[in-house]
PDB file of C-alpha atoms in Angstrom:
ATOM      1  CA  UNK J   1      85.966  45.722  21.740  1.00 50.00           C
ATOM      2  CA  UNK J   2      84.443  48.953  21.144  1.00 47.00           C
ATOM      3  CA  UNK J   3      82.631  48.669  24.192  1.00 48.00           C
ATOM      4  CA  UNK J   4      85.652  47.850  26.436  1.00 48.00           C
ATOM      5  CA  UNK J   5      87.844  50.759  24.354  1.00 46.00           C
ATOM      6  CA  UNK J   6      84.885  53.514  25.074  1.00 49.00           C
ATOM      7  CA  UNK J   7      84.822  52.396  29.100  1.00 47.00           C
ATOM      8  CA  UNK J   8      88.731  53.189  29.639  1.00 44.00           C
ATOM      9  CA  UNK J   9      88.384  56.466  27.516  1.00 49.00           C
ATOM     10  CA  UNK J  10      85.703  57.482  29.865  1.00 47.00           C
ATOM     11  CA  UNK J  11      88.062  56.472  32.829  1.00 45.00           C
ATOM     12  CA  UNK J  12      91.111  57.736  31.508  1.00 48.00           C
ATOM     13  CA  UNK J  13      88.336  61.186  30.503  1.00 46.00           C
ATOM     14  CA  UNK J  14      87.452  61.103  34.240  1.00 43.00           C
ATOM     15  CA  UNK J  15      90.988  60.722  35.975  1.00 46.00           C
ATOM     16  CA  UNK J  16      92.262  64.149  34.088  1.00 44.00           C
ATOM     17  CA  UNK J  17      89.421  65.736  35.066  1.00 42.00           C
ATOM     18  CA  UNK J  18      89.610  64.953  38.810  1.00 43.00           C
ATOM     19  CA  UNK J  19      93.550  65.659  38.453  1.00 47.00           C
ATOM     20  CA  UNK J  20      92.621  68.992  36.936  1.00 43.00           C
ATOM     21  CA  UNK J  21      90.259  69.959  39.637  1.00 43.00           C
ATOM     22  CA  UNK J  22      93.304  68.647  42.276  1.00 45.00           C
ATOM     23  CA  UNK J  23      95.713  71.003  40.415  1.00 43.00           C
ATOM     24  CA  UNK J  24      93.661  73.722  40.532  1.00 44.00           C
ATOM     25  CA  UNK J  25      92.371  73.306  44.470  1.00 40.00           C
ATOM     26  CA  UNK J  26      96.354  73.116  45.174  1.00 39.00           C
ATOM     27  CA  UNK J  27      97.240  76.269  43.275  1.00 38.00           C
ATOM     28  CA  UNK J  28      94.133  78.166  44.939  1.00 40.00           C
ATOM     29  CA  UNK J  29      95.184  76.721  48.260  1.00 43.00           C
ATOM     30  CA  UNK J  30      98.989  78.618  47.367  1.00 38.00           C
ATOM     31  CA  UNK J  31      96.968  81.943  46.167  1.00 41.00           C
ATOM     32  CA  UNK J  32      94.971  82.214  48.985  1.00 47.00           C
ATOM     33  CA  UNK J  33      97.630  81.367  51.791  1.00 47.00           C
ATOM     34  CA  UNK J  34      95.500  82.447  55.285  1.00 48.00           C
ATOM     35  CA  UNK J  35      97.663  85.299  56.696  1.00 55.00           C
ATOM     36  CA  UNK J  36      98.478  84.708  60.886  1.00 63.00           C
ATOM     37  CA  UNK J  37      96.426  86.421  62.760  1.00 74.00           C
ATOM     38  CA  UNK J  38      97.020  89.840  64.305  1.00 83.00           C
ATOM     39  CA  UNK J  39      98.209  89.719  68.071  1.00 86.00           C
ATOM     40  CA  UNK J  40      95.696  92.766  69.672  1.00 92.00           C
ATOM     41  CA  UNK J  41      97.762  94.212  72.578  1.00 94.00           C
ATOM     42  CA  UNK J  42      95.040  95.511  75.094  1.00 96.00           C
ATOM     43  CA  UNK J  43      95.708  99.746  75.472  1.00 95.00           C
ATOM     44  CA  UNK J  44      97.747  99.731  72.226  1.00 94.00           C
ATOM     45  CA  UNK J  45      96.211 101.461  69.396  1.00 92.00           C
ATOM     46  CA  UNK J  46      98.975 100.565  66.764  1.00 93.00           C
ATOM     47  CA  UNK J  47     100.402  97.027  67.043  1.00 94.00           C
ATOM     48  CA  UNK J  48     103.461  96.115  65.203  1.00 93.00           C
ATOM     49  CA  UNK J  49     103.183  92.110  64.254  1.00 90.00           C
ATOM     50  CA  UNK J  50     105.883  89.743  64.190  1.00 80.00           C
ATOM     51  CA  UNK J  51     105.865  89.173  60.613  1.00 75.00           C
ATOM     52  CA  UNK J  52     106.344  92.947  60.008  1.00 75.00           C
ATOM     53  CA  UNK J  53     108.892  93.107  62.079  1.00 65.00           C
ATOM     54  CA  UNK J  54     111.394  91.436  59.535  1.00 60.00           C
ATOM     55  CA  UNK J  55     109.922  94.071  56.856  1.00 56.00           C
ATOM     56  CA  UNK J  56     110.395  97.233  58.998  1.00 54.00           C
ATOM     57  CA  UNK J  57     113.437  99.261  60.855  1.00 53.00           C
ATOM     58  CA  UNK J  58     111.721 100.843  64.133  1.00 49.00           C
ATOM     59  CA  UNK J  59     114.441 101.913  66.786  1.00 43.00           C
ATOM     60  CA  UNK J  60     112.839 103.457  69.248  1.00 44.00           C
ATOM     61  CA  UNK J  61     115.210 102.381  71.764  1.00 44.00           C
ATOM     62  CA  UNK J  62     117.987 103.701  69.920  1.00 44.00           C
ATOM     63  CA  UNK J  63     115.987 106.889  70.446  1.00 51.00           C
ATOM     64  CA  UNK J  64     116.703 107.370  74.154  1.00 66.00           C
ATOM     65  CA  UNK J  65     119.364 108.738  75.737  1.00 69.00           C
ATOM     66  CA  UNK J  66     121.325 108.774  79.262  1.00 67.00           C
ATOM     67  CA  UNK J  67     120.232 111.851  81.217  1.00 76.00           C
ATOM     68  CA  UNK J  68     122.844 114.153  81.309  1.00 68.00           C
ATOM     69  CA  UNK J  69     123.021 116.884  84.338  1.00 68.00           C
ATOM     70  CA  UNK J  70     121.498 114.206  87.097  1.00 77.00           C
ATOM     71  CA  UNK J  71     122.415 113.417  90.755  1.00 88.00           C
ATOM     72  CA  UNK J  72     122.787 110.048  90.889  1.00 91.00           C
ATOM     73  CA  UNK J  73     123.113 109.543  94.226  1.00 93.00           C
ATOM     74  CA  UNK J  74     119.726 111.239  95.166  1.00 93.00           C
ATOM     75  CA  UNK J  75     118.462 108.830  92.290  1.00 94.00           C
ATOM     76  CA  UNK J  76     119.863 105.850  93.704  1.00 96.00           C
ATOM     77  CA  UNK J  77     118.511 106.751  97.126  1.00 96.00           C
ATOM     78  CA  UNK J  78     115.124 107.534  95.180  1.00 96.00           C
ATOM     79  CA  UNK J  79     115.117 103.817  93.970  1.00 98.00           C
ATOM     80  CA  UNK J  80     115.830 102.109  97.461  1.00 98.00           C
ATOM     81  CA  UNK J  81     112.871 104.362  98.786  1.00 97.00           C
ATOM     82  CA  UNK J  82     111.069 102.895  95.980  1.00 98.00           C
ATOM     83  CA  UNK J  83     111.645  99.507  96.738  1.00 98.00           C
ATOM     84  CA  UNK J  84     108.617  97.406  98.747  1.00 98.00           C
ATOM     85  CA  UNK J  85     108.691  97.431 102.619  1.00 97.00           C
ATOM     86  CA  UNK J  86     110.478  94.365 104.044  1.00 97.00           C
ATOM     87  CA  UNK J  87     113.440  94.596 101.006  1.00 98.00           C
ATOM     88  CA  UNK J  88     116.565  93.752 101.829  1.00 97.00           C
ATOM     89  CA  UNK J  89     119.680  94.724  99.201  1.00 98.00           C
ATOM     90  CA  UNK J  90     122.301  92.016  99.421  1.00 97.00           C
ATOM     91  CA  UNK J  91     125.245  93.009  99.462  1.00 95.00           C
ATOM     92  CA  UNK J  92     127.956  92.836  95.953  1.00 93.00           C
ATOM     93  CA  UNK J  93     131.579  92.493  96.708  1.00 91.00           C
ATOM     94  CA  UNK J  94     131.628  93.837  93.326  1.00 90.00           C
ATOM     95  CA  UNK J  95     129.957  97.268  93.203  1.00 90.00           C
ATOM     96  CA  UNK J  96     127.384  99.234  95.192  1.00 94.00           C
ATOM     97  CA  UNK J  97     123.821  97.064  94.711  1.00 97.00           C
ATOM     98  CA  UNK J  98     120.993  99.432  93.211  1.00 97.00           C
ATOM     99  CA  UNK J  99     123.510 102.162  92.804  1.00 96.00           C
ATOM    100  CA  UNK J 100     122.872 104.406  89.083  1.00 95.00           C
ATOM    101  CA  UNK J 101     126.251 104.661  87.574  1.00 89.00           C
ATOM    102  CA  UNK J 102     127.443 106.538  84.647  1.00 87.00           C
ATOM    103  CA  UNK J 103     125.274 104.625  81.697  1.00 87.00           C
ATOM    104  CA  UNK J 104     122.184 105.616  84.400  1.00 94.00           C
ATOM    105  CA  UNK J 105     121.825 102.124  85.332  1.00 96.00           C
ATOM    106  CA  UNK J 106     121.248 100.100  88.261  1.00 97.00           C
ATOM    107  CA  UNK J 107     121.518  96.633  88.973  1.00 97.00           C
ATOM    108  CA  UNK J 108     121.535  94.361  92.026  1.00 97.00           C
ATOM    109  CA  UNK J 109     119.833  91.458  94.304  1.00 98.00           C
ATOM    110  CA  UNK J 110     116.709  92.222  96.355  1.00 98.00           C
ATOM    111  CA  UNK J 111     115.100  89.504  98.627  1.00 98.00           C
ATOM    112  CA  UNK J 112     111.684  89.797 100.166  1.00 97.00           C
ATOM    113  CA  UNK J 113     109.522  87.278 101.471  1.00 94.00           C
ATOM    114  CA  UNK J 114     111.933  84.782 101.401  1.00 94.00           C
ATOM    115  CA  UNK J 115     112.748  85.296  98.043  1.00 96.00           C
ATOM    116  CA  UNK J 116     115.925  86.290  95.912  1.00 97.00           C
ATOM    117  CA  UNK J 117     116.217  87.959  92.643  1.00 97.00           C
ATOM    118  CA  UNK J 118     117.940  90.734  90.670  1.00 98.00           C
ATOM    119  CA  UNK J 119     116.547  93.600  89.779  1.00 98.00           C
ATOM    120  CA  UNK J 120     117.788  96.048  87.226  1.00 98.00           C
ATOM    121  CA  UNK J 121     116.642  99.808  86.387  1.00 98.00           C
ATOM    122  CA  UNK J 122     117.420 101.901  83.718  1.00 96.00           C
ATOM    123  CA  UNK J 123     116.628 105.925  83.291  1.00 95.00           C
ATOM    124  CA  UNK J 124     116.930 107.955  79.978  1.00 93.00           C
ATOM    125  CA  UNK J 125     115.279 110.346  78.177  1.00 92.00           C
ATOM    126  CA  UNK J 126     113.748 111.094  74.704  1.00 92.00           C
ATOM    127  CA  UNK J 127     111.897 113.810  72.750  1.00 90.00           C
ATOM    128  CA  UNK J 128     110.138 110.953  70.631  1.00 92.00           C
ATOM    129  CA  UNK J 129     106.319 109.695  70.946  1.00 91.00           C
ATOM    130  CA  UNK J 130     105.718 106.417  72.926  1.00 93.00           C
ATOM    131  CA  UNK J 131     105.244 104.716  69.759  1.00 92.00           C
ATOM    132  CA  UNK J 132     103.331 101.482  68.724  1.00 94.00           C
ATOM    133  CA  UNK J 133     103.291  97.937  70.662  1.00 95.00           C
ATOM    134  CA  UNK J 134     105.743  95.610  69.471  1.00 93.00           C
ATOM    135  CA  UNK J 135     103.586  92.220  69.622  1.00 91.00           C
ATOM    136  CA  UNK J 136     105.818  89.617  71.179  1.00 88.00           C
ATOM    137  CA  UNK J 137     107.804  92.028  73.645  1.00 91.00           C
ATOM    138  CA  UNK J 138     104.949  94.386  75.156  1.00 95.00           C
ATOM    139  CA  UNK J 139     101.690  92.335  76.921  1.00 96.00           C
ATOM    140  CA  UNK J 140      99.958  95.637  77.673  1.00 97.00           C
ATOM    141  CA  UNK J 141      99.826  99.154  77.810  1.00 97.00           C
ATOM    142  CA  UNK J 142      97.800 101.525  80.240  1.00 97.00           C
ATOM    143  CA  UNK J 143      97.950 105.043  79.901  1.00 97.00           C
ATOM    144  CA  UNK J 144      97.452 107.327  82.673  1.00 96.00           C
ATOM    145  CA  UNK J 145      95.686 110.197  82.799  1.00 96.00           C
ATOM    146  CA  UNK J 146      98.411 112.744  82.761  1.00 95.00           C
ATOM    147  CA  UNK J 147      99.314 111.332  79.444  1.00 95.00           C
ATOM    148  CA  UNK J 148     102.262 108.486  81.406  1.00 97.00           C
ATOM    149  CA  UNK J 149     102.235 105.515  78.864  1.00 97.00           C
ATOM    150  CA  UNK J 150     102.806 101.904  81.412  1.00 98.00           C
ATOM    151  CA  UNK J 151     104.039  98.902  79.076  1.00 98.00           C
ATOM    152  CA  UNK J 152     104.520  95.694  80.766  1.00 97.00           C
ATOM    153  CA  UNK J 153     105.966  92.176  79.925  1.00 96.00           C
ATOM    154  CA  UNK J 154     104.544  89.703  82.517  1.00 94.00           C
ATOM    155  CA  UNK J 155     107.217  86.538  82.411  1.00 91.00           C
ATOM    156  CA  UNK J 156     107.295  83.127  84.004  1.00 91.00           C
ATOM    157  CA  UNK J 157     110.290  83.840  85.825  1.00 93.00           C
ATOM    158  CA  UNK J 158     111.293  87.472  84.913  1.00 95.00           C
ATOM    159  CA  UNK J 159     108.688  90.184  84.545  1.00 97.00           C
ATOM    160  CA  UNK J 160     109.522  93.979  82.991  1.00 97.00           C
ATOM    161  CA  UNK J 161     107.934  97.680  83.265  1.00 98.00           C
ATOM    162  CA  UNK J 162     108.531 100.010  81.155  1.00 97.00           C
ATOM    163  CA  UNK J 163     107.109 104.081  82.121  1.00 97.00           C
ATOM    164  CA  UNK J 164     107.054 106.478  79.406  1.00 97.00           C
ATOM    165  CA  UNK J 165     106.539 109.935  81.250  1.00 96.00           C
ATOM    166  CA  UNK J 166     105.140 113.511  79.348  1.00 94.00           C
ATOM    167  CA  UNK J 167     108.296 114.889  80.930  1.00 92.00           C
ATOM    168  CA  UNK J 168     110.513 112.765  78.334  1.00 93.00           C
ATOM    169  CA  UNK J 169     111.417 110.488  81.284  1.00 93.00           C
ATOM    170  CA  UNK J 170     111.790 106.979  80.491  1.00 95.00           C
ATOM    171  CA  UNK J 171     112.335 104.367  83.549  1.00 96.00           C
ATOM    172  CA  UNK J 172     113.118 100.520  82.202  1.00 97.00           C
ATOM    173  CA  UNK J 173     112.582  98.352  85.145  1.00 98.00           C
ATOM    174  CA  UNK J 174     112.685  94.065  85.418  1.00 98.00           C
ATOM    175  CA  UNK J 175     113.056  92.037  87.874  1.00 98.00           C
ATOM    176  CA  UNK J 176     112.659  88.329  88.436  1.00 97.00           C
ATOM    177  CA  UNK J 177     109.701  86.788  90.496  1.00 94.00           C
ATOM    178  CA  UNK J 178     110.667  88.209  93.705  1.00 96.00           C
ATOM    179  CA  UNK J 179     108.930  90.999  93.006  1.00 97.00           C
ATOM    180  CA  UNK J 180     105.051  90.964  91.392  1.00 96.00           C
ATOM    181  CA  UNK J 181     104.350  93.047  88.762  1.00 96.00           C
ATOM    182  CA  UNK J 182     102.211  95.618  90.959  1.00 97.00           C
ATOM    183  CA  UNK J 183     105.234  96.138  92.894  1.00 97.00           C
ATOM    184  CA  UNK J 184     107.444  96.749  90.017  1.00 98.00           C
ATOM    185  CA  UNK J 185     105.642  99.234  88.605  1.00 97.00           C
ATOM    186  CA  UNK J 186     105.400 100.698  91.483  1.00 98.00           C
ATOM    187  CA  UNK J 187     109.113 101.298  91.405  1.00 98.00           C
ATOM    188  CA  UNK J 188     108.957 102.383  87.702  1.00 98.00           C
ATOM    189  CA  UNK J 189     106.224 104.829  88.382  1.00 97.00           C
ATOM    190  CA  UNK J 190     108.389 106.418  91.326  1.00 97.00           C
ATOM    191  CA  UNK J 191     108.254 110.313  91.001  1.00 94.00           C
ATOM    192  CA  UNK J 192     112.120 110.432  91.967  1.00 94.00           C
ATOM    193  CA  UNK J 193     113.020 108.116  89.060  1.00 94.00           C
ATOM    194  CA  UNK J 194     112.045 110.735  85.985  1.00 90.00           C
ATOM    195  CA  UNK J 195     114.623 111.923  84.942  1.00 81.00           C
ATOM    196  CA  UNK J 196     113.588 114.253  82.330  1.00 70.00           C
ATOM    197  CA  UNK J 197     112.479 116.860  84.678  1.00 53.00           C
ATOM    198  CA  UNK J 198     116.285 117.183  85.843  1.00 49.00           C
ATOM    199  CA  UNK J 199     117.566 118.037  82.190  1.00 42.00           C
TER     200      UNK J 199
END
């Protein structure tokens, strides 16, 4: 009897231990909870994460402003001379396709190629810094030599530039498919798009 009565205390000795050693693997497994890892933008030397984005209060596009003092007629003909060779604007029974209006905004339908899609442009200015990558909304960022900061979103279906000029000119451009995004940023980048210089 003593023999059977010293075999379970051994089991019943072993079981807490290896329960012990479960509890504790657990608890170091809640301690040591792996962090995500960081999303590198390429050209971005600061990189805002997504999980900091819930922790932090940027508003950098609450930092820009409609230019004041512009023509936008000479702007909106600035933005069809922007547009690829072989573009056609359809027409809007609505309002004037590609046409800046008071908020410094265009919008309308382009086709090329075959294609169809709307495009949309926005101009403002600001007196901030370009500011860090949001992870999640920018894909990458090239900066130009004369200090012009290029972020781009490249989407299935939509794609967006986004041109950042020394001259506080800022020029929001997306369009769907019908246009790559070379050809985009080419209309971002276009000289009679900045704004700032007209302030």
């Amino acid at each position: 009897m003593a023999s059977e009565r010293g075999s379970k205390s051994a089991w019943s000795t072993a079981a807490v231990v290896v329960g012990i050693v479960a509890v504790g693997i657990v608890v170091a497994g809640l301690l040591d909870d792996p962090q995500p890892d960081a999303v590198a933008i390429p050209g971005c030397d600061e990189v805002i994460q997504p999980e900091d984005m819930q922790r932090i209060n940027y508003a950098f596009v609450g930092d820009d402003s409609a230019p004041t003092g512009f023509d936008a007629t000479t702007m909106s003909d600035a933005l069809i001379q922007a547009l690829p060779a072989g573009t056609t604007v359809n027409p809007d029974p609505m309002f004037p396709p590609l046409t800046f209006d008071v908020d410094a905004t265009a919008h309308g339908t382009i086709s090329l190629g075959g294609a169809a899609g709307d495009l949309t442009v926005m101009l403002s200015t600001s007196d901030q810094p370009v500011g860090p990558c949001f992870a999640g909304y920018v894909d990458e960022r090239r900066t130009l030599g004369d200090g012009t900061a290029v972020d781009t979103t490249f989407g299935e279906t939509k794609s967006r530039v986004r041109v950042y000029a020394p001259d506080g000119s800022r020029v929001d451009a997306s369009a769907d498919s019908v246009l790559t995004v070379q050809q985009l940023t080419d209309i971002a980048m276009a000289p009679g798009l900045r704004a700032g210089q007209r302030n």
